[in-house]
CSV table of C-alpha atoms in Angstrom, one decimal:
chain,number,residue,atom,x,y,z
A,23,UNK,CA,22.0,18.6,7.1
A,24,UNK,CA,23.8,16.3,9.5
A,25,UNK,CA,23.3,12.7,8.6
A,26,UNK,CA,23.6,9.9,11.2
A,27,UNK,CA,26.1,7.1,10.9
A,28,UNK,CA,24.7,3.7,11.8
A,29,UNK,CA,26.0,0.3,12.6
A,30,UNK,CA,24.8,-3.1,11.5
A,31,UNK,CA,22.5,-4.8,14.0
A,32,UNK,CA,20.7,-8.1,14.0
A,33,UNK,CA,17.7,-9.0,16.2
A,34,UNK,CA,15.0,-11.6,16.4
A,35,UNK,CA,11.4,-11.1,15.4
A,36,UNK,CA,10.4,-14.7,15.9
A,37,UNK,CA,12.2,-17.8,17.0
A,38,UNK,CA,12.3,-19.0,13.4
A,39,UNK,CA,13.3,-15.8,11.6
A,40,UNK,CA,15.9,-13.1,11.9
A,41,UNK,CA,16.0,-9.6,10.6
A,42,UNK,CA,19.1,-7.9,9.6
A,43,UNK,CA,18.9,-4.2,9.5
A,44,UNK,CA,21.4,-2.3,7.4
A,45,UNK,CA,21.8,1.3,8.5
A,46,UNK,CA,23.7,3.9,6.6
A,47,UNK,CA,27.4,4.1,7.4
A,48,UNK,CA,28.4,7.0,5.2
A,49,UNK,CA,26.9,10.4,4.9
A,50,UNK,CA,27.3,10.3,1.1
A,51,UNK,CA,24.6,7.5,0.8
A,52,UNK,CA,21.0,8.7,0.3
A,53,UNK,CA,19.0,8.5,3.5
A,54,UNK,CA,15.7,6.9,2.5
A,55,UNK,CA,12.6,7.6,4.4
A,56,UNK,CA,12.5,4.0,5.3
A,57,UNK,CA,15.5,5.0,7.3
A,58,UNK,CA,16.4,1.3,7.4
A,59,UNK,CA,16.8,-1.2,4.6
A,60,UNK,CA,15.2,-4.3,6.0
A,61,UNK,CA,16.5,-7.6,4.6
A,62,UNK,CA,14.0,-10.2,5.7
A,63,UNK,CA,13.3,-13.8,5.0
A,64,UNK,CA,9.6,-12.9,4.9
A,65,UNK,CA,9.7,-9.2,3.8
A,66,UNK,CA,12.1,-8.7,0.8
A,67,UNK,CA,10.3,-6.3,-1.5
A,68,UNK,CA,11.2,-5.9,-5.2
A,69,UNK,CA,9.6,-2.5,-5.5
A,70,UNK,CA,10.1,1.0,-3.9
A,71,UNK,CA,7.2,0.5,-1.5
A,72,UNK,CA,7.9,2.7,1.7
A,73,UNK,CA,6.1,0.2,4.0
A,74,UNK,CA,7.4,-1.8,6.9
A,75,UNK,CA,5.5,-3.9,9.5
A,76,UNK,CA,7.1,-5.9,12.3
A,77,UNK,CA,6.0,-9.5,12.7
A,78,UNK,CA,3.8,-8.9,15.8
A,79,UNK,CA,2.0,-6.0,14.2
A,80,UNK,CA,-1.1,-6.7,12.1
A,81,UNK,CA,-3.9,-5.0,10.1
A,82,UNK,CA,-2.2,-1.7,9.7
A,83,UNK,CA,-4.6,0.8,8.1
A,84,UNK,CA,-4.1,4.5,7.2
A,85,UNK,CA,-6.9,6.5,5.6
A,86,UNK,CA,-8.9,9.7,5.9
A,87,UNK,CA,-10.7,9.9,9.3
A,88,UNK,CA,-14.2,8.4,8.9
A,89,UNK,CA,-13.5,7.0,5.5
A,90,UNK,CA,-11.7,3.7,5.8
A,91,UNK,CA,-11.7,2.9,2.0
A,92,UNK,CA,-9.9,6.2,1.1
A,93,UNK,CA,-6.4,6.8,0.0
A,94,UNK,CA,-4.1,8.5,2.6
A,95,UNK,CA,-4.2,12.0,1.0
A,96,UNK,CA,-5.2,15.2,2.8
A,97,UNK,CA,-5.2,18.9,1.9
A,98,UNK,CA,-2.5,21.2,3.3
A,99,UNK,CA,-3.8,23.4,6.1
A,100,UNK,CA,-7.3,22.0,5.8
A,101,UNK,CA,-9.4,20.7,8.6
A,102,UNK,CA,-8.7,17.1,7.6
A,103,UNK,CA,-7.2,14.2,9.5
A,104,UNK,CA,-5.8,10.8,8.8
A,105,UNK,CA,-6.4,7.8,11.0
A,106,UNK,CA,-3.7,5.2,11.6
A,107,UNK,CA,-4.7,2.0,13.3
A,108,UNK,CA,-3.0,-1.4,14.0
A,109,UNK,CA,-3.2,-4.4,16.2
A,110,UNK,CA,-0.3,-5.8,18.3
A,111,UNK,CA,-0.3,-9.4,19.4
A,112,UNK,CA,0.5,-8.7,23.1
A,113,UNK,CA,-1.0,-8.8,26.6
A,114,UNK,CA,0.4,-5.5,27.9
A,115,UNK,CA,0.7,-2.1,26.2
A,116,UNK,CA,4.0,-0.6,25.3
A,117,UNK,CA,5.2,3.0,25.5
A,118,UNK,CA,4.8,3.7,21.8
A,119,UNK,CA,5.6,7.0,20.1
A,120,UNK,CA,5.3,8.3,16.6
A,121,UNK,CA,7.1,10.7,14.3
A,122,UNK,CA,6.6,12.1,10.9
A,123,UNK,CA,9.2,12.7,8.2
A,124,UNK,CA,9.0,14.7,4.9
A,125,UNK,CA,10.2,13.0,1.8
A,126,UNK,CA,10.7,13.7,-1.9
A,127,UNK,CA,8.8,12.0,-4.7
A,128,UNK,CA,11.3,9.1,-4.6
A,129,UNK,CA,10.6,8.6,-0.9
A,130,UNK,CA,14.1,9.8,0.2
A,131,UNK,CA,14.2,12.1,3.2
A,132,UNK,CA,14.0,15.7,2.2
A,133,UNK,CA,16.8,18.1,3.1
A,134,UNK,CA,14.6,20.0,5.5
A,135,UNK,CA,14.8,20.7,9.2
A,136,UNK,CA,12.0,19.2,11.2
A,137,UNK,CA,10.8,22.7,12.2
A,138,UNK,CA,10.4,23.6,8.6
A,139,UNK,CA,7.6,21.1,7.9
A,140,UNK,CA,6.1,20.4,11.4
A,141,UNK,CA,4.5,22.8,13.8
A,142,UNK,CA,5.0,21.1,17.2
A,143,UNK,CA,7.4,18.7,18.7
A,144,UNK,CA,8.2,15.1,17.9
A,145,UNK,CA,8.1,12.3,18.9
A,146,UNK,CA,4.7,12.2,20.5
A,147,UNK,CA,3.1,9.4,22.5
A,148,UNK,CA,0.4,7.1,21.1
A,149,UNK,CA,-2.1,6.9,23.9
A,150,UNK,CA,-5.4,5.6,22.3
A,151,UNK,CA,-5.6,1.8,22.6
A,152,UNK,CA,-8.1,-0.9,23.5
A,153,UNK,CA,-7.8,-4.6,24.4
A,154,UNK,CA,-9.4,-7.3,22.3
A,155,UNK,CA,-12.5,-8.9,23.7
A,156,UNK,CA,-13.6,-12.5,23.4
A,157,UNK,CA,-11.1,-13.4,20.7
A,158,UNK,CA,-8.9,-16.5,20.2
A,159,UNK,CA,-5.9,-14.2,19.5
A,160,UNK,CA,-5.2,-11.6,22.3
A,161,UNK,CA,-4.2,-8.2,20.8
A,162,UNK,CA,-4.2,-4.6,21.6
A,163,UNK,CA,-5.8,-2.2,19.1
A,164,UNK,CA,-4.0,1.2,18.7
A,165,UNK,CA,-5.5,4.3,17.0
A,166,UNK,CA,-4.1,7.7,16.1
A,167,UNK,CA,-5.7,10.7,14.4
A,168,UNK,CA,-3.3,13.2,12.9
A,169,UNK,CA,-2.6,16.1,12.3
A,170,UNK,CA,-3.7,17.0,15.8
A,171,UNK,CA,-3.1,19.5,18.6
A,172,UNK,CA,0.5,18.3,19.0
A,173,UNK,CA,1.5,18.2,15.3
A,174,UNK,CA,0.5,20.3,12.4
A,175,UNK,CA,2.1,19.9,8.9
A,176,UNK,CA,3.3,23.1,7.2
A,177,UNK,CA,4.4,21.9,3.8
A,178,UNK,CA,2.9,19.7,1.0
A,179,UNK,CA,4.6,16.6,-0.2
A,180,UNK,CA,5.2,13.0,0.6
A,181,UNK,CA,5.5,11.9,4.2
A,182,UNK,CA,6.0,8.8,6.2
A,183,UNK,CA,4.8,8.1,9.8
A,184,UNK,CA,6.8,5.8,12.0
A,185,UNK,CA,5.7,4.1,15.2
A,186,UNK,CA,8.3,2.9,17.7
A,187,UNK,CA,9.0,2.2,21.4
A,188,UNK,CA,10.2,5.2,23.4
A,189,UNK,CA,13.9,5.8,22.7
A,190,UNK,CA,13.9,3.3,19.8
A,191,UNK,CA,13.1,5.6,16.8
A,192,UNK,CA,15.7,3.8,14.6
A,193,UNK,CA,13.8,0.5,15.3
A,194,UNK,CA,10.2,1.2,14.2
A,195,UNK,CA,7.5,-1.3,14.5
A,196,UNK,CA,5.7,0.1,11.4
A,197,UNK,CA,6.2,2.7,8.6
A,198,UNK,CA,3.5,4.0,6.4
A,199,UNK,CA,3.4,6.6,3.6
A,200,UNK,CA,0.9,9.4,3.2
A,201,UNK,CA,0.4,12.6,1.1
A,202,UNK,CA,-0.3,16.2,1.9
A,203,UNK,CA,-1.3,18.2,-1.2
A,204,UNK,CA,-1.9,21.8,-2.4
A,205,UNK,CA,-4.5,22.5,-4.9
A,206,UNK,CA,-2.3,24.7,-7.2
A,207,UNK,CA,-3.2,23.0,-10.5
A,208,UNK,CA,-6.1,21.2,-12.0
A,209,UNK,CA,-5.5,17.7,-13.4
A,210,UNK,CA,-7.9,16.7,-16.2
A,211,UNK,CA,-7.6,12.9,-16.9
A,212,UNK,CA,-8.9,10.9,-19.8
A,213,UNK,CA,-8.7,7.1,-19.3
A,214,UNK,CA,-9.5,5.1,-22.4
A,215,UNK,CA,-8.8,2.2,-24.6
A,216,UNK,CA,-5.4,2.6,-26.4
A,217,UNK,CA,-5.5,3.5,-30.1
A,218,UNK,CA,-3.0,0.7,-30.7
A,219,UNK,CA,-5.1,-2.1,-32.1
A,220,UNK,CA,-2.8,-4.9,-30.9
A,221,UNK,CA,-3.0,-3.7,-27.3
A,222,UNK,CA,-6.6,-2.4,-27.2
A,223,UNK,CA,-8.1,-5.5,-25.7
A,224,UNK,CA,-5.7,-5.6,-22.7
A,225,UNK,CA,-4.3,-2.2,-22.0
A,226,UNK,CA,-5.6,1.1,-20.6
A,227,UNK,CA,-4.3,4.5,-21.7
A,228,UNK,CA,-4.0,7.3,-19.1
A,229,UNK,CA,-3.9,10.7,-20.8
A,230,UNK,CA,-4.2,13.9,-18.8
A,231,UNK,CA,-3.6,17.6,-18.8
A,232,UNK,CA,-2.3,19.8,-16.1
A,233,UNK,CA,-3.9,23.2,-16.1
A,234,UNK,CA,-2.1,26.0,-14.2
A,235,UNK,CA,-3.5,29.4,-15.0
A,236,UNK,CA,-2.7,30.8,-11.5
A,237,UNK,CA,0.5,29.0,-10.9
A,238,UNK,CA,3.7,29.9,-12.8
A,239,UNK,CA,5.8,27.0,-14.2
A,240,UNK,CA,8.9,28.3,-16.0
A,241,UNK,CA,10.6,25.1,-17.0
A,242,UNK,CA,8.0,22.3,-17.0
A,243,UNK,CA,10.3,19.5,-18.1
A,244,UNK,CA,12.7,20.1,-15.1
A,245,UNK,CA,10.4,21.6,-12.5
A,246,UNK,CA,7.4,19.2,-12.7
A,247,UNK,CA,7.4,15.5,-12.0
A,248,UNK,CA,4.3,13.2,-12.4
A,249,UNK,CA,3.7,9.8,-10.8
A,250,UNK,CA,0.8,7.6,-11.8
A,251,UNK,CA,-0.3,4.8,-9.6
A,252,UNK,CA,-2.9,2.1,-10.4
A,253,UNK,CA,-5.0,1.2,-7.4
A,254,UNK,CA,-2.6,0.5,-4.4
A,255,UNK,CA,0.2,-1.1,-6.5
A,256,UNK,CA,3.7,0.2,-6.2
A,257,UNK,CA,5.5,-2.1,-8.6
A,258,UNK,CA,4.0,-0.7,-11.9
A,259,UNK,CA,3.9,3.0,-11.1
A,260,UNK,CA,4.8,5.3,-13.9
A,261,UNK,CA,7.3,7.9,-12.8
A,262,UNK,CA,9.0,8.9,-16.1
A,263,UNK,CA,6.5,10.9,-18.0
A,264,UNK,CA,7.3,14.4,-19.3
A,265,UNK,CA,4.8,16.8,-20.9
A,266,UNK,CA,4.4,16.0,-24.6
A,267,UNK,CA,2.9,19.4,-25.4
A,268,UNK,CA,3.6,22.6,-23.5
A,269,UNK,CA,1.0,25.3,-24.1
A,270,UNK,CA,0.0,28.5,-22.2
A,271,UNK,CA,-1.1,27.5,-18.7
A,272,UNK,CA,-1.3,23.9,-19.9
A,273,UNK,CA,0.8,20.8,-19.9
A,274,UNK,CA,-0.4,17.9,-22.0
A,275,UNK,CA,0.5,14.2,-21.4
A,276,UNK,CA,-1.1,12.5,-24.3
A,277,UNK,CA,1.1,9.5,-25.2
A,278,UNK,CA,0.2,6.3,-27.0
A,279,UNK,CA,2.6,3.8,-25.4
A,280,UNK,CA,4.5,5.4,-22.5
A,281,UNK,CA,1.3,5.8,-20.4
A,282,UNK,CA,-0.2,2.3,-20.8
A,283,UNK,CA,-1.2,0.1,-17.9
A,284,UNK,CA,-2.4,-3.5,-18.0
A,285,UNK,CA,-6.2,-3.5,-17.5
A,286,UNK,CA,-6.1,-6.7,-15.5
A,287,UNK,CA,-9.3,-7.9,-14.0
A,288,UNK,CA,-11.7,-7.2,-11.2
A,289,UNK,CA,-10.3,-8.4,-7.9
A,290,UNK,CA,-11.3,-11.7,-6.3
A,291,UNK,CA,-13.1,-11.3,-3.0
A,292,UNK,CA,-13.0,-13.1,0.3
A,293,UNK,CA,-15.6,-12.8,3.1
A,294,UNK,CA,-14.5,-14.0,6.5
A,295,UNK,CA,-16.8,-11.9,8.6
A,296,UNK,CA,-18.5,-14.9,10.2
A,297,UNK,CA,-16.8,-17.9,11.8
A,298,UNK,CA,-20.2,-19.8,11.9
A,299,UNK,CA,-21.4,-19.6,8.3
A,300,UNK,CA,-19.1,-20.2,5.3
A,301,UNK,CA,-19.5,-17.5,2.7
A,302,UNK,CA,-19.1,-18.2,-1.0
A,303,UNK,CA,-15.6,-19.3,-2.0
A,304,UNK,CA,-15.0,-20.7,1.5
A,305,UNK,CA,-14.9,-24.5,1.4
A,306,UNK,CA,-15.0,-25.1,5.1
A,307,UNK,CA,-14.4,-23.4,8.5
A,308,UNK,CA,-12.5,-25.4,11.0
A,309,UNK,CA,-11.5,-24.8,14.6
A,310,UNK,CA,-8.3,-26.3,15.7
A,311,UNK,CA,-8.0,-25.3,19.3
A,312,UNK,CA,-7.4,-22.5,19.9
A,313,UNK,CA,-7.7,-20.9,16.4
A,314,UNK,CA,-10.1,-20.8,13.4
A,315,UNK,CA,-9.0,-21.9,9.9
A,316,UNK,CA,-10.7,-20.9,6.7
A,317,UNK,CA,-10.0,-23.2,3.8
A,318,UNK,CA,-10.9,-21.7,0.4
A,319,UNK,CA,-12.0,-23.5,-2.7
A,320,UNK,CA,-9.2,-23.7,-5.2
A,321,UNK,CA,-9.1,-20.5,-7.3
A,322,UNK,CA,-9.4,-20.6,-11.0
A,323,UNK,CA,-7.5,-18.9,-13.9
A,324,UNK,CA,-9.7,-16.0,-14.8
A,325,UNK,CA,-7.9,-15.3,-18.1
A,326,UNK,CA,-9.6,-18.4,-19.5
A,327,UNK,CA,-13.0,-16.8,-19.0
A,328,UNK,CA,-14.8,-13.9,-20.7
A,329,UNK,CA,-14.5,-10.6,-18.9
A,330,UNK,CA,-17.4,-10.0,-16.4
A,331,UNK,CA,-17.7,-6.8,-14.4
A,332,UNK,CA,-18.4,-7.0,-10.7
A,333,UNK,CA,-18.0,-4.4,-8.0
A,334,UNK,CA,-14.8,-4.6,-6.0
A,335,UNK,CA,-12.6,-2.4,-3.8
A,336,UNK,CA,-9.6,-2.4,-6.2
A,337,UNK,CA,-7.5,-4.4,-3.7
A,338,UNK,CA,-8.6,-2.8,-0.5
A,339,UNK,CA,-10.3,-4.4,2.5
A,340,UNK,CA,-12.4,-3.5,5.5
A,341,UNK,CA,-12.7,-5.0,8.9
A,342,UNK,CA,-16.1,-6.3,10.0
A,343,UNK,CA,-17.8,-9.1,12.0
A,344,UNK,CA,-21.2,-10.7,11.7
A,345,UNK,CA,-21.7,-12.0,15.3
A,346,UNK,CA,-20.3,-9.0,17.3
A,347,UNK,CA,-20.7,-5.3,17.5
A,348,UNK,CA,-17.3,-3.8,17.5
A,349,UNK,CA,-15.1,-5.2,14.7
A,350,UNK,CA,-12.0,-3.3,15.9
A,351,UNK,CA,-11.6,-5.2,19.1
A,352,UNK,CA,-14.1,-8.1,18.7
A,353,UNK,CA,-12.9,-9.1,15.2
A,354,UNK,CA,-10.9,-12.3,15.6
A,355,UNK,CA,-7.8,-13.4,13.6
A,356,UNK,CA,-8.1,-16.5,11.5
A,357,UNK,CA,-5.8,-18.6,9.3
A,358,UNK,CA,-6.9,-18.4,5.7
A,359,UNK,CA,-5.6,-21.1,3.3
A,360,UNK,CA,-5.3,-19.9,-0.4
A,361,UNK,CA,-4.6,-22.3,-3.3
A,362,UNK,CA,-4.7,-22.3,-7.0
A,363,UNK,CA,-4.0,-25.4,-9.2
A,364,UNK,CA,-1.0,-25.3,-11.5
A,365,UNK,CA,0.1,-28.5,-13.3
A,366,UNK,CA,3.8,-27.9,-12.8
A,367,UNK,CA,5.8,-25.3,-10.8
A,368,UNK,CA,7.1,-22.3,-12.6
A,369,UNK,CA,10.8,-22.0,-13.0
A,370,UNK,CA,10.9,-18.5,-14.5
A,371,UNK,CA,9.4,-16.6,-11.5
A,372,UNK,CA,7.2,-16.6,-8.4
A,373,UNK,CA,3.5,-16.3,-7.6
A,374,UNK,CA,2.3,-13.8,-5.1
A,375,UNK,CA,-1.0,-12.8,-3.4
A,376,UNK,CA,-1.4,-9.1,-4.0
A,377,UNK,CA,-3.6,-6.5,-2.4
A,378,UNK,CA,-4.1,-4.6,0.8
A,379,UNK,CA,-4.1,-7.9,2.7
A,380,UNK,CA,-0.4,-8.3,2.0
A,381,UNK,CA,0.4,-4.5,2.1
A,382,UNK,CA,0.9,-4.7,-1.7
A,383,UNK,CA,4.4,-6.2,-1.1
A,384,UNK,CA,6.2,-8.9,-2.9
A,385,UNK,CA,7.9,-10.8,-0.2
A,386,UNK,CA,8.1,-14.1,1.7
A,387,UNK,CA,4.8,-13.4,3.4
A,388,UNK,CA,2.9,-12.9,0.2
A,389,UNK,CA,4.8,-15.5,-1.9
A,390,UNK,CA,3.0,-18.8,-2.6
A,391,UNK,CA,4.7,-22.1,-2.4
A,392,UNK,CA,4.2,-25.0,-4.8
A,393,UNK,CA,2.8,-28.2,-3.2
A,394,UNK,CA,4.0,-31.2,-5.3
A,395,UNK,CA,1.4,-33.5,-3.7
A,396,UNK,CA,-1.7,-31.3,-4.4
A,397,UNK,CA,-0.1,-29.7,-7.5
A,398,UNK,CA,-1.2,-26.3,-6.3
A,399,UNK,CA,0.4,-23.0,-5.3
A,400,UNK,CA,-0.6,-22.5,-1.7
A,401,UNK,CA,-0.2,-19.8,1.0
A,402,UNK,CA,-1.7,-19.4,4.4
A,403,UNK,CA,-2.3,-15.8,5.7
A,404,UNK,CA,-3.3,-14.7,9.2
A,405,UNK,CA,-6.1,-12.2,8.6
A,406,UNK,CA,-8.6,-10.3,10.8
A,407,UNK,CA,-12.2,-10.9,10.2
A,408,UNK,CA,-13.5,-8.7,7.3
A,409,UNK,CA,-14.1,-8.4,3.6
A,410,UNK,CA,-11.0,-8.6,1.4
A,411,UNK,CA,-9.9,-8.2,-2.3
A,412,UNK,CA,-6.9,-10.0,-3.7
A,413,UNK,CA,-5.3,-11.1,-7.0
A,414,UNK,CA,-2.6,-13.6,-8.0
A,415,UNK,CA,0.3,-11.8,-9.6
A,416,UNK,CA,3.4,-13.4,-11.3
A,417,UNK,CA,6.8,-11.9,-10.8
A,418,UNK,CA,9.1,-13.0,-13.6
A,419,UNK,CA,12.8,-13.2,-12.8
A,420,UNK,CA,14.6,-10.1,-14.0
A,421,UNK,CA,11.4,-8.0,-14.3
A,422,UNK,CA,10.7,-4.8,-12.3
A,423,UNK,CA,6.9,-5.2,-12.1
A,424,UNK,CA,4.5,-8.1,-11.8
A,425,UNK,CA,2.4,-9.7,-14.5
A,426,UNK,CA,-1.4,-9.8,-13.9
A,427,UNK,CA,-2.3,-11.7,-17.1
A,428,UNK,CA,-1.1,-15.2,-16.1
A,429,UNK,CA,-3.7,-15.8,-13.5
A,430,UNK,CA,-6.2,-12.9,-13.7
A,431,UNK,CA,-6.4,-12.2,-17.4
A,432,UNK,CA,-5.9,-8.8,-19.0
A,433,UNK,CA,-8.9,-6.7,-20.0
A,434,UNK,CA,-8.9,-3.2,-21.3
A,435,UNK,CA,-12.5,-2.7,-20.0
A,436,UNK,CA,-11.6,-3.6,-16.4
A,437,UNK,CA,-12.3,-1.1,-13.6
A,438,UNK,CA,-9.3,0.5,-11.9
A,439,UNK,CA,-8.4,3.5,-9.9
A,440,UNK,CA,-5.7,5.8,-11.2
A,441,UNK,CA,-4.0,8.3,-8.9
A,442,UNK,CA,-2.0,11.1,-10.5
A,443,UNK,CA,0.4,13.0,-8.3
A,444,UNK,CA,2.0,16.2,-9.6
A,445,UNK,CA,5.2,17.4,-7.9
A,446,UNK,CA,6.9,20.8,-8.4
A,447,UNK,CA,10.3,22.0,-7.5
A,448,UNK,CA,11.9,25.2,-8.9
A,449,UNK,CA,15.6,26.0,-8.8
A,450,UNK,CA,15.0,28.1,-5.7
A,451,UNK,CA,13.1,25.4,-3.7
A,452,UNK,CA,14.7,23.1,-1.3
A,453,UNK,CA,12.0,20.5,-1.4
A,454,UNK,CA,9.3,19.0,-3.7
A,455,UNK,CA,5.8,20.3,-3.3
A,456,UNK,CA,2.8,18.2,-4.1
A,457,UNK,CA,0.8,20.7,-6.1
A,458,UNK,CA,-2.0,18.5,-7.3
A,459,UNK,CA,-3.6,15.0,-6.9
A,460,UNK,CA,-6.3,13.5,-9.0
A,461,UNK,CA,-8.1,10.2,-8.4
A,462,UNK,CA,-10.1,8.9,-11.3
A,463,UNK,CA,-11.7,5.6,-12.2
A,464,UNK,CA,-11.4,3.9,-15.6
A,465,UNK,CA,-15.1,3.3,-15.7
A,466,UNK,CA,-16.7,6.0,-13.6
A,467,UNK,CA,-14.5,8.9,-14.6
A,468,UNK,CA,-15.1,10.6,-11.3
A,469,UNK,CA,-12.2,12.9,-10.4
A,470,UNK,CA,-11.5,14.0,-6.9
A,471,UNK,CA,-10.2,12.8,-3.6
């Protein structure tokens, strides 16, 4: 496979921030599906999250068509589509195109020709757009349903979709991951309290079996890879598990420590669907010409309280408005001011707002700053009207994943989604297949997609 050589290039996103894009210079280096390693003042991620959004792009959503709270997973060769949508702060449309790239389980580009995994030609134009109506921020709302008549996907696995201006494929405005799966195996999960008495109150144990009576696996430890993801988080994914027991047509993953996750807590919620009436947790709504500002009441440390179950979206959000009919183009953008009191700033790490509202990234956009006058960690986010979930996570220096306990508490009985991805690659395969996916809930135990 011929790999491109790239040069360094710097360009402006905003008058106050520059983005330096490091492109590969040698063919020996792995070519990540991100294609570019973005070193940003406001978007430096500590985790392998294959997500990028340019500064003028907002509210990027990718989900099953007609089900905006779903994970971006579809069946191979089935009559299913994903919907990608986003807003661009602009007055005029641009000649946007999109392309799709096949990746391995580590989100590196597969060694496949484009014609091997796509039926059709790329790139293709993005033609479905609408202008915002009666909003304080002018934006253009773009929508794309795929696979479609122009592009069909021929192989299972991890994919990314890129959107870019015509002729600028190496300078995308957004990158998002999605999954195409085959149902070759059955995944039977069992999410429970851990047997370890010292961790039982705070941790959740994810045991599961992979049943493959009609699918031959000759060398499970080398041919099968499993990834477990909690809700939408990328930082605490488990990618190292090997089957503990190998039986006829069955692989058992029944560990006591290696498959533990922090239970955390139910997500905090934010309702900004109305600019006229302040919902719970909103201290005041102000209009500083020409934009709205939502000031929230200071949040509290939930770990100091007894666990209380309440329904949440496990970090997701949906767009909605109270006073208008079409939230996609009539939903306004507002400045939302988050704050949480802390007596003194932490010196051992940083505080972040986590969830779909910050694309699950730990970067300058989601990092909170300590205000010495108010003695609070604070962050202002620009959000479209809707209903949001979020948490405060602490990223300690030198750690590879964030801590939920410091602000949210840690409860073994908390409700979480767990997505189990099963990849397969034999010695004769030149790519990783995604042969099974299971989505289960720690309380509801409802498997499926």
